[in-house]
Short mmCIF file of C-alpha atoms in Angstrom, two decimals:
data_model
loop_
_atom_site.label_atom_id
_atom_site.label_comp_id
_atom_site.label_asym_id
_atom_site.label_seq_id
_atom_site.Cartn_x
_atom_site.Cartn_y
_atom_site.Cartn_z
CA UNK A 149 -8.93 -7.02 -14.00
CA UNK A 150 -9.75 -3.43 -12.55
CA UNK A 151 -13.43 -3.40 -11.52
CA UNK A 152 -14.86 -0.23 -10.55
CA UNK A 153 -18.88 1.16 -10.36
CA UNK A 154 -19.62 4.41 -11.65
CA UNK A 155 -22.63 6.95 -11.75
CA UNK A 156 -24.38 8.61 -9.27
CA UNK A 157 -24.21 7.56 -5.50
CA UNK A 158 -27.32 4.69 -5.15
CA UNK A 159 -27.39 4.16 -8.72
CA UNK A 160 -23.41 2.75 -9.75
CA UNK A 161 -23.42 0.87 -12.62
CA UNK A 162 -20.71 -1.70 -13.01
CA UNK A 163 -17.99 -0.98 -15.44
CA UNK A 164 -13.91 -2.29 -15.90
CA UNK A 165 -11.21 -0.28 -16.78
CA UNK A 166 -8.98 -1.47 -19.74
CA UNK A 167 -5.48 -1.85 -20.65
CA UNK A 168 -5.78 1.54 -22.63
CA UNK A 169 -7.50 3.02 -19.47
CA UNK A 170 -10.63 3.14 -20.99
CA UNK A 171 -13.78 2.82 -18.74
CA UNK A 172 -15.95 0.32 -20.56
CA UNK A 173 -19.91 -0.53 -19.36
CA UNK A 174 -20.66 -4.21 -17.51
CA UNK A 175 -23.95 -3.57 -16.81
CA UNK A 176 -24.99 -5.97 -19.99
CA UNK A 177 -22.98 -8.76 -18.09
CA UNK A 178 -23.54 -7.99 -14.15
CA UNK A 179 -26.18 -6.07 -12.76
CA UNK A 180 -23.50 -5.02 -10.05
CA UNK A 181 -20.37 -5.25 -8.33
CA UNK A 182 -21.83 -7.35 -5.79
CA UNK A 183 -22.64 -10.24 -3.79
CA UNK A 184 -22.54 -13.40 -6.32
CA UNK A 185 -21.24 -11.17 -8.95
CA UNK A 186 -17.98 -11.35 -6.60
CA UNK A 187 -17.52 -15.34 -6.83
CA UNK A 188 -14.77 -17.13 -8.77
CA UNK A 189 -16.72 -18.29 -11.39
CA UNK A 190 -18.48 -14.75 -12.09
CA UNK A 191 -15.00 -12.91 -12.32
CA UNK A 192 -13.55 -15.78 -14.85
CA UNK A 193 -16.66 -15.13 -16.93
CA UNK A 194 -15.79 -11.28 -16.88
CA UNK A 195 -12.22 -12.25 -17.43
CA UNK A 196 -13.25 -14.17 -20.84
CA UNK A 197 -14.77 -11.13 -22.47
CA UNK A 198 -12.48 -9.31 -25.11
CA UNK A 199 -12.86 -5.73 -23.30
CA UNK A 200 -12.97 -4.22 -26.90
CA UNK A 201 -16.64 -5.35 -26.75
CA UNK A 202 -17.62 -3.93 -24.31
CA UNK A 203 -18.97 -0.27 -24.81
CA UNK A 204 -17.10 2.43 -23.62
CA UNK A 205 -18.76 4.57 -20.53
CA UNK A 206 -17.99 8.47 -20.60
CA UNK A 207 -14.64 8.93 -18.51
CA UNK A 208 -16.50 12.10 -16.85
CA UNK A 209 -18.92 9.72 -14.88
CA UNK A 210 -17.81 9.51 -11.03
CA UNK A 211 -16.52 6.76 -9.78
CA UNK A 212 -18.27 5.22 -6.47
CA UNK A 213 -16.90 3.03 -3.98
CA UNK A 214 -15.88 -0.17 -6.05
CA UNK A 215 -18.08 -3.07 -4.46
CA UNK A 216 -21.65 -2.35 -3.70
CA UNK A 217 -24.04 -3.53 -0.60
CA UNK A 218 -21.20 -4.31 2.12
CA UNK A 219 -22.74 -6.32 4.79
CA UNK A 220 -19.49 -6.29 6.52
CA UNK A 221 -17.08 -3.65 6.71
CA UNK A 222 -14.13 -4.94 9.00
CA UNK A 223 -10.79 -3.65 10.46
CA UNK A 224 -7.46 -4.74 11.34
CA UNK A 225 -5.90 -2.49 14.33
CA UNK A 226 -2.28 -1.61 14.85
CA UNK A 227 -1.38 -3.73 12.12
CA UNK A 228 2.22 -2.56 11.61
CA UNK A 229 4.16 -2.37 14.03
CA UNK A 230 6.20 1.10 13.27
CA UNK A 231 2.40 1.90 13.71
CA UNK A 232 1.43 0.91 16.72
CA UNK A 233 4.94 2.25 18.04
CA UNK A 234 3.70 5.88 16.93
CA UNK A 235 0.47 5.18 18.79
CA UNK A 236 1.76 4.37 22.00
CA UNK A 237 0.57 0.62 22.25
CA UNK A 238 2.41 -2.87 22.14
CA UNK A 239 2.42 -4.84 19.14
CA UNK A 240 -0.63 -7.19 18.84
CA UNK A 241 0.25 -10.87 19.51
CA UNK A 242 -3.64 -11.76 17.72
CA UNK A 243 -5.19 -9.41 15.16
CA UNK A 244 -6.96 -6.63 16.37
CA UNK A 245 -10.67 -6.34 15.29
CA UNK A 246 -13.16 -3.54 15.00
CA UNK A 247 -16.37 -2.78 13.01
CA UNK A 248 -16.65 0.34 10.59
CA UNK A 249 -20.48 1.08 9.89
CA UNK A 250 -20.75 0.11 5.93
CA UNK A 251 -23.06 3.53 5.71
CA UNK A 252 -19.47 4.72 5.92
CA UNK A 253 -18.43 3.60 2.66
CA UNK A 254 -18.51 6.24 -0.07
CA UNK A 255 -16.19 6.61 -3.50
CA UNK A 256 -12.97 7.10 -3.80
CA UNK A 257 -12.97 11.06 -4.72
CA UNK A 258 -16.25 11.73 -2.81
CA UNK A 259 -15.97 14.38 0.10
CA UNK A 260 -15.07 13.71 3.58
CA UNK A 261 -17.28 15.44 5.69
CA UNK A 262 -16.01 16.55 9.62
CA UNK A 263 -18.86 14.82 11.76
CA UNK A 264 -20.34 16.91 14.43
CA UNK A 265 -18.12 17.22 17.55
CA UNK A 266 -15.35 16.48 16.07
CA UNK A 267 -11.79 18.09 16.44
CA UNK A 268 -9.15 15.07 15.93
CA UNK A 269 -10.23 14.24 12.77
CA UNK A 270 -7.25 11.64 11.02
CA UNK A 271 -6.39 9.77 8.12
CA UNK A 272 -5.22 5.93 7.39
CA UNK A 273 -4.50 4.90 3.47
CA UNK A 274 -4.65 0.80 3.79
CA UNK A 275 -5.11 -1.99 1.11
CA UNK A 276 -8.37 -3.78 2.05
CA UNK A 277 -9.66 -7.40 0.62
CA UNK A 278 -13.31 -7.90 -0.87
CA UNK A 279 -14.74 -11.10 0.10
CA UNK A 280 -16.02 -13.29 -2.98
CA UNK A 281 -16.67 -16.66 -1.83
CA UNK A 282 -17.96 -17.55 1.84
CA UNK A 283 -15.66 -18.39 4.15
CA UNK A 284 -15.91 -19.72 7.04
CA UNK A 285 -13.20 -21.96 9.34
CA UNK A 286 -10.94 -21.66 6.13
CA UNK A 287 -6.84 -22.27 6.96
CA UNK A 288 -4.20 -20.24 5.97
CA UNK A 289 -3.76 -21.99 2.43
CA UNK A 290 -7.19 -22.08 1.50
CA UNK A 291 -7.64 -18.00 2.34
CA UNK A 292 -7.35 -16.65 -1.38
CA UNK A 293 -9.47 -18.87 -2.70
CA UNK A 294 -12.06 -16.48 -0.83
CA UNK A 295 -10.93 -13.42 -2.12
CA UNK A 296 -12.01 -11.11 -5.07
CA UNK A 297 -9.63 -8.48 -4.99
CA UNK A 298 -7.92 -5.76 -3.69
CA UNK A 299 -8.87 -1.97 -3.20
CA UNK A 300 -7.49 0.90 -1.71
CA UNK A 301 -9.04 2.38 1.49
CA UNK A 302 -8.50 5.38 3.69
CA UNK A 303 -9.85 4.41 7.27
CA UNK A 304 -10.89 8.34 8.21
CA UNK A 305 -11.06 8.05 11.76
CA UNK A 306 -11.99 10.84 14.28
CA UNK A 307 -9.60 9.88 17.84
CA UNK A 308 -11.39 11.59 20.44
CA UNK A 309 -14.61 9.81 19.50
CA UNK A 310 -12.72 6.61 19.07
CA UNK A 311 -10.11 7.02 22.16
CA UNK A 312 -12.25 8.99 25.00
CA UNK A 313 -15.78 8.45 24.48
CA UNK A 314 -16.07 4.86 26.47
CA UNK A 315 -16.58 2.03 24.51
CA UNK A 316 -14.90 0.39 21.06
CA UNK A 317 -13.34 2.00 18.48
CA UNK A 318 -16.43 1.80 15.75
CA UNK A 319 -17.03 5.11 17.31
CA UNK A 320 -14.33 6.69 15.58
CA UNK A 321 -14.46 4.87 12.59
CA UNK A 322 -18.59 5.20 11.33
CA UNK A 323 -19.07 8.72 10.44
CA UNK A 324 -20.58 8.96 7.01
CA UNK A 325 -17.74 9.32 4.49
CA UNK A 326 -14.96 7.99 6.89
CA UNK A 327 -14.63 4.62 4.20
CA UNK A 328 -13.53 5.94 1.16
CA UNK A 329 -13.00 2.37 -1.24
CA UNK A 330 -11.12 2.18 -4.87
CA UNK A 331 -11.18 3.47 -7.23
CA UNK A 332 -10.71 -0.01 -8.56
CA UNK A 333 -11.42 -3.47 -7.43
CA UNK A 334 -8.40 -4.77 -8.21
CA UNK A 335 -8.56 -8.66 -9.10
CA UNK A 336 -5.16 -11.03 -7.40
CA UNK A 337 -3.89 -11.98 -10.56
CA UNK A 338 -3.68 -8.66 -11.67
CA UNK A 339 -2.31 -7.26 -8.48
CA UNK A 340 0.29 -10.01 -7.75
CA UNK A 341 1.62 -10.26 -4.43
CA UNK A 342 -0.90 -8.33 -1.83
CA UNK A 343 2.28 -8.84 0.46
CA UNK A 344 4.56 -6.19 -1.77
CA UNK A 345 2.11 -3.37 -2.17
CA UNK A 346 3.51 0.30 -1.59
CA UNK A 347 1.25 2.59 0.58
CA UNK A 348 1.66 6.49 0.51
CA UNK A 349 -0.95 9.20 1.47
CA UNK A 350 -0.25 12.98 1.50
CA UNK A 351 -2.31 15.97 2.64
CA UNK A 352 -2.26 19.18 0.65
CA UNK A 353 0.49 17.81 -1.05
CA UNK A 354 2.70 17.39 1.69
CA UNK A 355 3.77 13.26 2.49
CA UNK A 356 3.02 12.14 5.47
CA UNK A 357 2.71 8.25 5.28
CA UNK A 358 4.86 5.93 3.24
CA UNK A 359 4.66 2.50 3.67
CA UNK A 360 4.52 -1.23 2.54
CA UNK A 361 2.18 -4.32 2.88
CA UNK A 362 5.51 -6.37 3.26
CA UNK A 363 6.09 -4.81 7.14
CA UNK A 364 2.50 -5.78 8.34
CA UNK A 365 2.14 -7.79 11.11
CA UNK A 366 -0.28 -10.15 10.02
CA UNK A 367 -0.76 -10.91 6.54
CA UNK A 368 -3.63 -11.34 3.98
CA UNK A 369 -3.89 -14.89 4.11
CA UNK A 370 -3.87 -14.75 7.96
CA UNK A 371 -5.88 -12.50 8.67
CA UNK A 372 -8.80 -14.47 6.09
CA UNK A 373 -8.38 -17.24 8.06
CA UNK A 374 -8.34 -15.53 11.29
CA UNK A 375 -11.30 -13.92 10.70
CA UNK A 376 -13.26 -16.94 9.07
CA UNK A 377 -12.88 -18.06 13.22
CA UNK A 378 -15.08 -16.30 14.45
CA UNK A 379 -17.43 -15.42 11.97
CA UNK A 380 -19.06 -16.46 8.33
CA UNK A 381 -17.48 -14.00 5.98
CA UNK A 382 -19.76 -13.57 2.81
CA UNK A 383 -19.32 -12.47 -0.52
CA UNK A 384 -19.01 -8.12 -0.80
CA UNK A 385 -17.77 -8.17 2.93
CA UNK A 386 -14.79 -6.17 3.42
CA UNK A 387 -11.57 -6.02 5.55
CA UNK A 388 -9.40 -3.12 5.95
CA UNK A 389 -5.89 -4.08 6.70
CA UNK A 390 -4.04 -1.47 8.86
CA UNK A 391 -1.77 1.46 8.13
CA UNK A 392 1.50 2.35 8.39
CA UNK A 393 2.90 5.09 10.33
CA UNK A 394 2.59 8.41 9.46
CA UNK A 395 -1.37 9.48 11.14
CA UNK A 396 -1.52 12.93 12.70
CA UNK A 397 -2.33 11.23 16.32
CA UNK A 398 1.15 10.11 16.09
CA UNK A 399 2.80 13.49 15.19
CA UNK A 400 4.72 15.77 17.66
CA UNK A 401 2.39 17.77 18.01
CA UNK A 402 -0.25 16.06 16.80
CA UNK A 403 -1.87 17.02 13.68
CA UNK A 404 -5.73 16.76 12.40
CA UNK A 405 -7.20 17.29 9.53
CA UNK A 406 -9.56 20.39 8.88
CA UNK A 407 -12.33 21.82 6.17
CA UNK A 408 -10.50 22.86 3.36
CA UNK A 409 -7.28 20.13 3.15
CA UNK A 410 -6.94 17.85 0.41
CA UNK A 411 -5.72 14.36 1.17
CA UNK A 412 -4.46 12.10 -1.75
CA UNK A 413 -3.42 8.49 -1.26
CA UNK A 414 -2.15 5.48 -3.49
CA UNK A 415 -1.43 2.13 -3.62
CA UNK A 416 0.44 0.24 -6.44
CA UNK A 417 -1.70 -1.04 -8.94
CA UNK A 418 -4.60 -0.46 -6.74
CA UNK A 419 -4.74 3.54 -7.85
CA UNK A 420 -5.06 6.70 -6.18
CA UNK A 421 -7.70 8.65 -4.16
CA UNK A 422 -8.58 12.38 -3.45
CA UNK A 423 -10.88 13.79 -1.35
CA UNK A 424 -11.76 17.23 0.09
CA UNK A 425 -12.48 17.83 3.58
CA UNK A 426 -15.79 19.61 4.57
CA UNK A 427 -17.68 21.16 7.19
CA UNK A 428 -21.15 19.27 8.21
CA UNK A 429 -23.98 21.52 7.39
CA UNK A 430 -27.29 19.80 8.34
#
């Protein structure tokens, strides 16, 4: 299945997007894409339904970030290695771990907005995994069970904030808008392989990453279990996986991102994204 929420930001409603493309309405099944609506046995209920019955939602709607009240909103660092080559820093022998704010999270065509202070503003397309069951000491084997899908994210990240301001990288990672998610939740059997996904993200049309799930360092099962460790992972949590190389920080010279650009990104079968850049205007 493709899950997505659409409607105005604070008031998504949840809807899926059939085989003809068609946005059809879940709020008669779900009240969101959330929390317990996330589990196994929710999504084979939704599975069940002939989509045909479901009413059809008008396609103009926007579409908001495609799983709703995030408690939390994890990421993978240096995660392949061409990546962390580009960045100056040796490949990680554990994963890497750092928080993005979930106030970050916005939808998948929504502005990004250049925080104040900011003047290395970057991008990161990556394929993230929404939590649906707890987890929580879970091995390697077990690690799917505990997953609801797949989305696309771009992990907007402003470097000086994250690299020279003291501290850890959530810095550089919370702005408001820097956690663009979908458009789609995108459910494993319908994705296949999470290990085989293509990655590409371009900036006013120009490509400047291309990429593949198969080169990261540390896969989707591992890093569920890794995570599960250290901490109970709950159902609506997210984990952003990495991206491959391609980020203006690793550009001779380097190269940010300013008001006025246009960056689209895309995963396969998990969709595409655009967003606008903006000035902050209090």
């Amino acid at each position: 299945m493709r899950l997505v929420r659409y409607g105005e930001s604070g008031s998504e409603k949840p809807g899926l997007i059939d085989d003809e493309n068609i946005l059809r309405d879940l709020s008669e099944e779900i009240d969101d894409l959330a929390g317990e609506a996330l589990s196994r046995a929710t999504l084979d209920k939704l599975r069940a339904i002939n989509p045909k019955a479901l009413a059809k939602a008008d396609p103009s709607h926007r579409i908001g970030p495609c799983v709703g009240r995030v408690g939390n909103f994890i990421a993978v660092g240096l995660n392949y290695a061409d990546h962390a080559k580009e960045s100056g820093m040796e490949i990680p022998s554990e994963p890497i771990l750092f928080n993005k704010a979930p106030s970050s999270i916005v939808g998948p065509h929504d502005d990004v907005i250049v925080p104040k202070g900011s003047d290395r503003l970057d991008w990161e397309v990556e394929i993230a995994i929404v939590i649906g069951e707890e987890a929580l000491y879970v091995s390697e084997d077990q690690a799917l069970d505990h997953v609801a899908g797949f989305c696309l994210c771009n992990d907007v990240s402003e470097r000086t904030f994250q690299a020279q301001r003291g501290g850890q990288w959530m810095k550089g990672k919370s702005a408001p808008t820097f956690g663009p998610l979908g458009p789609w939740l995108v459910t494993p059997d319908e994705l296949g392989d999470p290990q085989a996904v293509d990655l590409w993200l371009d900036v006013n049309g120009e490509r400047m990453q291309t990429g593949s799930t198969a080169t990261m360092i540390f896969g989707v099962k591992t890093l569920v279990s890794y995570i599960s460790q250290f901490m109970r992972l709950m159902p609506g949590d997210v984990i952003t996986t990495g991206t491959p190389p391609g980020v203006g920080m690793g550009m001779k010279p380097e190269r940010y991102l300013k008001p006025g650009d246009i960056i689209t990104l895309g995963g396969k079968g998990l969709g595409e994204q655009r967003q606008t850049v903006k000035a902050y205007e209090a």
